[in-house]
Amino acid sequence: MKKSMIFCLLISLFILCTIPSFAKEVVLNYYSHAVENGTRTEIIEEFEKTHPGIKVNLVELPMNTSKKLQTLSTIFQAQDSSIDIFDADVIWPPIFASAGWVEPLDNYFTAEERAEFLDGPILANTYMNKIWGVPYRTDAGILYYRTDLLEKYNRSIPNTWNELVETSLYIMEQEADMKGIAGSWAQYEGLVCNALEIFWSYGAKVLDEEGNVVLNSPEAVEALQLMVDMVNKDKITPDGIINFFSGDARAQFFAGKLIFMRDWPSGWRKSQDPEQSKVVGKVGMTPLPTGIEGGRSYSTLGGWQIMVSNFSKHKKEAAEFAKFRASYEAQKIAAIGLTHLPSRKAVYADAEVLAVNPYYKDMYNVFLNAYPRPKTPFYAEVSSVLQVEIQKALTLKKTAEEAIKDATKQIEEILNY
């Protein structure tokens, strides 16, 4: 009897010593946005319920996207393994992939699975013929407008940017303390998103399909001149527009001081919240104007994805969480809780999601056709040049033509480095 007991004890000790992974919990560090209203925490809790043995530790990144990038870059440059998965802006995959900081996900995120997503977000995560991120949220710039003011003054929703200027001037003559339009025109990435939509609508591009710099064109000058005139000639933008981040434009619009606003769809819920908005029930959403009559409306592709650190010690588990974060269930939770635009096609037809976000149905084509920013490992540098030169034109330190020419030269130097 004693021998058998000792034998069993030895066997138990052997098992515990040779396979400790069965007893050890995997903890993933997820560097993400702030918790917001608890929706992100809810998604993590749902993952942990279905994946026993894996815990997700949420680490909040700075609110500002540029500071998010700076924080992550600093950690990755040190090859620090403390990050397992992280939220990545739609423009980051080429930057992080070319630096060797992220794990390719082709073996985890199959072509069949990718087919369930919108094309734009998948394309944004594809670089050097590999997939680097799993998109859990997309975005696209849209035009908010005051339905009551357009109706009151018998004005149509503007099809072109020039019509928007004309309508703004007309209503501003009748309405004291009213301005025409605002967007994110401070010197940060939001300015590039806003400006590119106007540039593209006039037929201008920064890079062609081969990666050549083609910014210096009459179309780009015309588009930038429109922005300059909005601020300095027609004066349809609020004072201080060059310091406006997204929240500043929303504050003006929700206070009833703007006719139009360029923003992301995530602003819709706040516009309909009586505690945050004075224009509840007076707001419409529509595609952004075109540069020329009969031309195409362009929206900058935005959005976020999960990427897996190349230095993570738990890549398999990290990839599992990345896929769950972009699952139908998780995207539905975020669409209802945060009005985040799904990257999965099927979520747009979900009845519960549409009950909260009825505009998803009417704006689907805008989201479907959102246009990506220039895809280059040096995008951050290219964006910085555009931000500086556009603002120099807006503040009349340079003409639109000079700013476009100087930006082109600097971008060529960056890409030929």
XYZ file of C-alpha atoms in Angstrom, residues 31-369:
339
model
C -2.050 48.324 -25.668
C -5.267 50.033 -26.668
C -7.429 53.121 -26.623
C -8.887 54.338 -23.363
C -11.714 52.287 -21.855
C -14.334 54.885 -22.928
C -17.779 53.741 -21.740
C -16.754 50.217 -20.825
C -17.427 48.635 -24.212
C -13.797 47.666 -24.722
C -13.726 46.002 -21.306
C -16.896 44.099 -22.175
C -15.234 42.686 -25.310
C -12.206 41.577 -23.308
C -14.445 39.875 -20.750
C -16.295 38.009 -23.514
C -12.966 36.777 -24.902
C -11.811 35.555 -21.513
C -15.072 33.613 -21.023
C -14.498 31.652 -24.220
C -10.720 31.326 -23.811
C -10.048 30.003 -20.287
C -6.399 30.193 -19.378
C -5.861 33.493 -21.244
C -6.197 36.846 -19.517
C -5.968 40.209 -21.269
C -4.387 43.129 -19.475
C -5.544 46.425 -20.997
C -2.893 49.143 -21.147
C -4.308 52.522 -22.171
C -2.431 54.503 -24.797
C -2.519 58.325 -25.085
C -5.643 59.835 -26.674
C -3.692 61.577 -29.460
C -2.927 59.223 -32.364
C 0.526 60.707 -32.975
C 1.410 60.146 -29.324
C 0.129 56.573 -29.576
C 2.558 55.992 -32.443
C 5.414 57.601 -30.541
C 4.765 55.473 -27.440
C 4.597 52.211 -29.367
C 7.640 53.046 -31.505
C 9.747 53.754 -28.430
C 8.840 50.381 -26.899
C 9.429 48.436 -30.115
C 12.774 50.089 -30.793
C 13.926 48.517 -27.526
C 12.564 45.127 -28.710
C 10.546 45.027 -25.518
C 8.356 41.928 -25.162
C 5.908 43.627 -22.789
C 3.492 44.308 -25.681
C 1.647 41.312 -27.103
C -1.098 42.957 -29.162
C -1.930 46.560 -29.851
C -4.347 48.863 -31.641
C -2.913 50.240 -34.866
C -4.122 53.104 -37.001
C -4.939 52.245 -40.602
C -1.743 53.926 -41.862
C 0.656 52.026 -39.593
C 0.920 48.505 -41.112
C 3.630 49.429 -43.676
C 5.542 51.353 -41.007
C 5.565 48.551 -38.439
C 5.997 45.730 -40.978
C 8.994 47.323 -42.691
C 10.616 47.883 -39.280
C 10.218 44.197 -38.364
C 8.140 45.000 -35.289
C 5.044 42.918 -36.064
C 4.219 39.307 -36.797
C 2.691 38.452 -40.218
C -0.716 36.860 -39.685
C -1.149 34.806 -42.870
C -1.023 31.537 -40.891
C -3.658 32.774 -38.434
C -5.972 34.958 -40.555
C -6.869 33.006 -43.691
C -7.951 34.327 -47.086
C -11.410 32.826 -46.507
C -11.746 34.725 -43.253
C -10.546 37.961 -44.857
C -13.285 37.694 -47.504
C -15.835 38.480 -44.778
C -14.355 41.975 -44.355
C -14.606 45.156 -46.417
C -11.932 45.386 -49.094
C -10.466 48.711 -47.946
C -9.444 47.652 -44.428
C -7.955 44.381 -45.701
C -5.997 46.244 -48.377
C -4.689 48.664 -45.761
C -3.346 45.728 -43.734
C -1.712 44.072 -46.737
C 1.898 44.958 -47.430
C 4.663 43.061 -49.238
C 2.055 40.388 -50.078
C 1.436 39.595 -46.405
C -1.376 40.423 -43.989
C -0.195 42.240 -40.870
C -3.305 43.195 -38.934
C -6.910 42.181 -38.312
C -9.214 45.189 -38.838
C -11.854 45.541 -36.149
C -13.136 48.985 -37.067
C -13.260 51.082 -40.205
C -14.003 54.746 -40.708
C -14.724 57.261 -43.445
C -15.059 61.019 -43.510
C -18.596 62.339 -44.022
C -20.438 65.642 -44.090
C -22.798 66.554 -41.264
C -25.341 69.270 -42.033
C -28.126 71.182 -40.342
C -31.348 69.875 -41.848
C -33.400 72.675 -40.259
C -31.262 75.474 -41.739
C -31.211 74.035 -45.249
C -34.976 73.624 -45.103
C -35.538 77.080 -43.624
C -33.606 78.774 -46.425
C -34.641 76.354 -49.173
C -31.081 75.257 -49.897
C -30.124 71.836 -51.232
C -27.455 69.576 -49.802
C -24.324 70.758 -51.651
C -22.931 68.447 -54.313
C -19.682 70.375 -54.799
C -17.337 72.235 -52.483
C -18.133 75.491 -54.288
C -21.835 74.924 -53.618
C -21.024 74.381 -49.964
C -19.211 77.727 -49.861
C -22.127 79.493 -51.591
C -24.708 77.942 -49.257
C -22.601 78.811 -46.220
C -22.299 82.451 -47.279
C -26.026 82.707 -47.973
C -27.115 81.303 -44.601
C -24.422 83.216 -42.705
C -25.945 86.459 -44.034
C -29.238 85.520 -42.384
C -27.976 83.901 -39.185
C -25.883 85.869 -36.692
C -22.884 84.136 -35.119
C -23.120 81.261 -37.593
C -20.180 79.810 -39.550
C -20.205 77.548 -42.573
C -17.962 74.582 -41.894
C -15.286 73.212 -39.620
C -13.155 70.111 -39.538
C -9.900 68.920 -38.044
C -7.482 71.513 -39.412
C -4.898 71.598 -36.625
C -1.361 70.503 -37.483
C -1.852 66.758 -37.003
C -3.021 63.715 -38.959
C -6.621 64.921 -38.978
C -5.645 67.821 -41.221
C -4.192 65.425 -43.788
C -7.380 63.325 -43.727
C -9.526 66.424 -44.284
C -7.276 67.892 -46.971
C -6.817 64.688 -48.969
C -10.576 64.335 -49.370
C -10.636 67.735 -51.056
C -7.476 67.061 -53.070
C -8.784 63.737 -54.363
C -12.138 65.270 -55.282
C -10.313 67.688 -57.601
C -8.301 64.867 -59.188
C -5.061 65.403 -57.264
C -2.951 62.689 -55.644
C 0.190 62.578 -53.533
C 1.589 59.316 -54.964
C 0.629 57.345 -58.057
C 0.212 53.565 -58.151
C 3.970 53.073 -58.632
C 4.829 55.246 -55.659
C 5.965 58.263 -57.661
C 5.311 61.707 -56.200
C 2.637 63.403 -58.321
C 1.410 66.043 -55.881
C 2.632 69.067 -57.837
C -0.341 69.606 -60.143
C -2.893 72.309 -61.015
C -5.575 70.157 -59.356
C -3.715 70.102 -56.034
C -3.180 73.864 -56.149
C -6.876 74.432 -56.880
C -7.909 72.202 -53.980
C -5.576 73.888 -51.510
C -6.661 77.315 -52.728
C -10.252 76.361 -51.904
C -9.207 75.673 -48.314
C -7.209 78.919 -48.135
C -10.193 80.903 -49.406
C -12.552 79.239 -46.926
C -10.415 80.634 -44.125
C -9.184 83.978 -45.478
C -11.456 85.173 -48.284
C -14.922 83.736 -47.695
C -14.334 83.365 -43.944
C -16.791 80.498 -43.595
C -14.644 78.648 -41.035
C -14.566 79.518 -37.320
C -11.752 81.643 -35.930
C -8.869 79.437 -34.880
C -9.721 76.663 -37.335
C -6.009 75.895 -37.744
C -6.018 74.767 -34.100
C -9.134 72.604 -34.378
C -8.966 68.920 -33.536
C -12.004 66.701 -34.081
C -13.455 67.527 -30.677
C -13.233 71.272 -31.334
C -15.235 71.006 -34.559
C -17.849 68.884 -32.806
C -18.141 71.363 -29.956
C -18.966 74.153 -32.422
C -21.430 72.046 -34.405
C -23.194 70.607 -31.351
C -23.496 74.138 -29.948
C -25.468 75.133 -33.056
C -22.806 77.446 -34.462
C -22.070 75.587 -37.719
C -24.051 74.738 -40.833
C -21.729 71.941 -41.928
C -19.063 69.792 -40.319
C -16.602 67.302 -41.731
C -16.240 64.485 -39.207
C -16.174 60.744 -38.684
C -19.447 58.843 -38.112
C -18.531 58.338 -34.452
C -19.769 61.884 -33.797
C -23.357 60.942 -34.615
C -24.322 59.594 -31.209
C -23.163 62.732 -29.399
C -25.025 64.916 -31.891
C -28.243 63.181 -30.789
C -27.549 63.344 -27.062
C -29.519 66.214 -25.449
C -26.926 66.491 -22.701
C -24.159 67.150 -25.228
C -25.900 68.688 -28.223
C -28.259 71.576 -28.959
C -29.008 70.270 -32.461
C -30.707 66.975 -31.626
C -33.082 66.010 -34.424
C -31.664 68.700 -36.711
C -28.695 66.832 -38.151
C -28.244 64.977 -41.423
C -25.317 63.014 -42.833
C -24.250 62.784 -46.464
C -21.189 61.991 -48.601
C -18.609 64.743 -48.825
C -18.877 67.162 -51.763
C -17.047 66.699 -55.036
C -14.472 69.056 -56.467
C -16.122 69.248 -59.869
C -19.736 68.827 -60.949
C -20.427 65.173 -61.670
C -17.159 64.108 -60.057
C -16.596 61.531 -57.365
C -16.926 62.083 -53.640
C -13.941 60.861 -51.644
C -13.674 59.862 -48.010
C -10.418 59.138 -46.262
C -10.220 55.552 -45.088
C -9.796 55.479 -41.347
C -10.071 52.739 -38.826
C -8.178 50.529 -36.428
C -6.770 47.038 -36.396
C -5.111 44.650 -33.984
C -1.488 43.783 -34.680
C 0.701 41.198 -32.957
C 4.131 42.164 -31.687
C 7.052 40.303 -33.231
C 8.622 40.316 -29.773
C 5.647 38.729 -27.993
C 6.237 35.452 -26.162
C 2.610 34.435 -26.788
C 2.042 34.998 -30.500
C -0.492 32.198 -30.947
C -2.684 33.443 -28.078
C -2.198 37.039 -29.224
C -3.439 36.135 -32.711
C -6.473 34.434 -31.150
C -7.371 37.624 -29.334
C -6.774 39.719 -32.464
C -9.266 37.599 -34.380
C -11.808 37.731 -31.551
C -11.455 41.514 -31.321
C -12.523 41.642 -34.979
C -15.174 38.919 -34.683
C -18.823 39.482 -35.562
C -19.751 39.411 -31.889
C -17.126 41.967 -30.831
C -17.839 44.324 -33.733
C -21.553 44.199 -32.956
C -20.841 45.140 -29.331
C -18.694 48.077 -30.477
C -21.204 49.204 -33.117
C -23.986 49.343 -30.515
C -21.910 50.622 -27.618
C -19.604 53.097 -29.408
C -21.169 53.508 -32.909
C -17.902 52.195 -34.355
C -18.155 51.325 -38.035
C -17.736 47.567 -38.543
C -15.053 46.220 -40.849
C -17.146 43.067 -41.342
C -19.731 43.330 -44.105
C -22.403 41.248 -42.372
C -22.615 43.470 -39.296
C -24.133 46.249 -41.447
C -27.235 44.096 -41.929
C -27.667 43.258 -38.240
C -31.106 44.445 -37.078
C -29.942 45.383 -33.571
C -27.024 47.383 -34.954
C -29.261 49.214 -37.444
C -31.725 50.078 -34.689
C -28.955 52.055 -32.985
C -27.231 53.290 -36.155
C -29.898 53.583 -38.874
C -27.583 55.666 -41.077
C -25.318 52.610 -41.602
C -27.726 51.396 -44.262
C -27.787 54.650 -46.262
C -24.058 55.367 -45.873
C -22.788 51.846 -46.573
C -21.424 52.732 -50.015
C -19.425 55.592 -48.508
C -17.835 53.210 -46.042
C -17.341 50.598 -48.756
C -15.479 52.986 -51.052
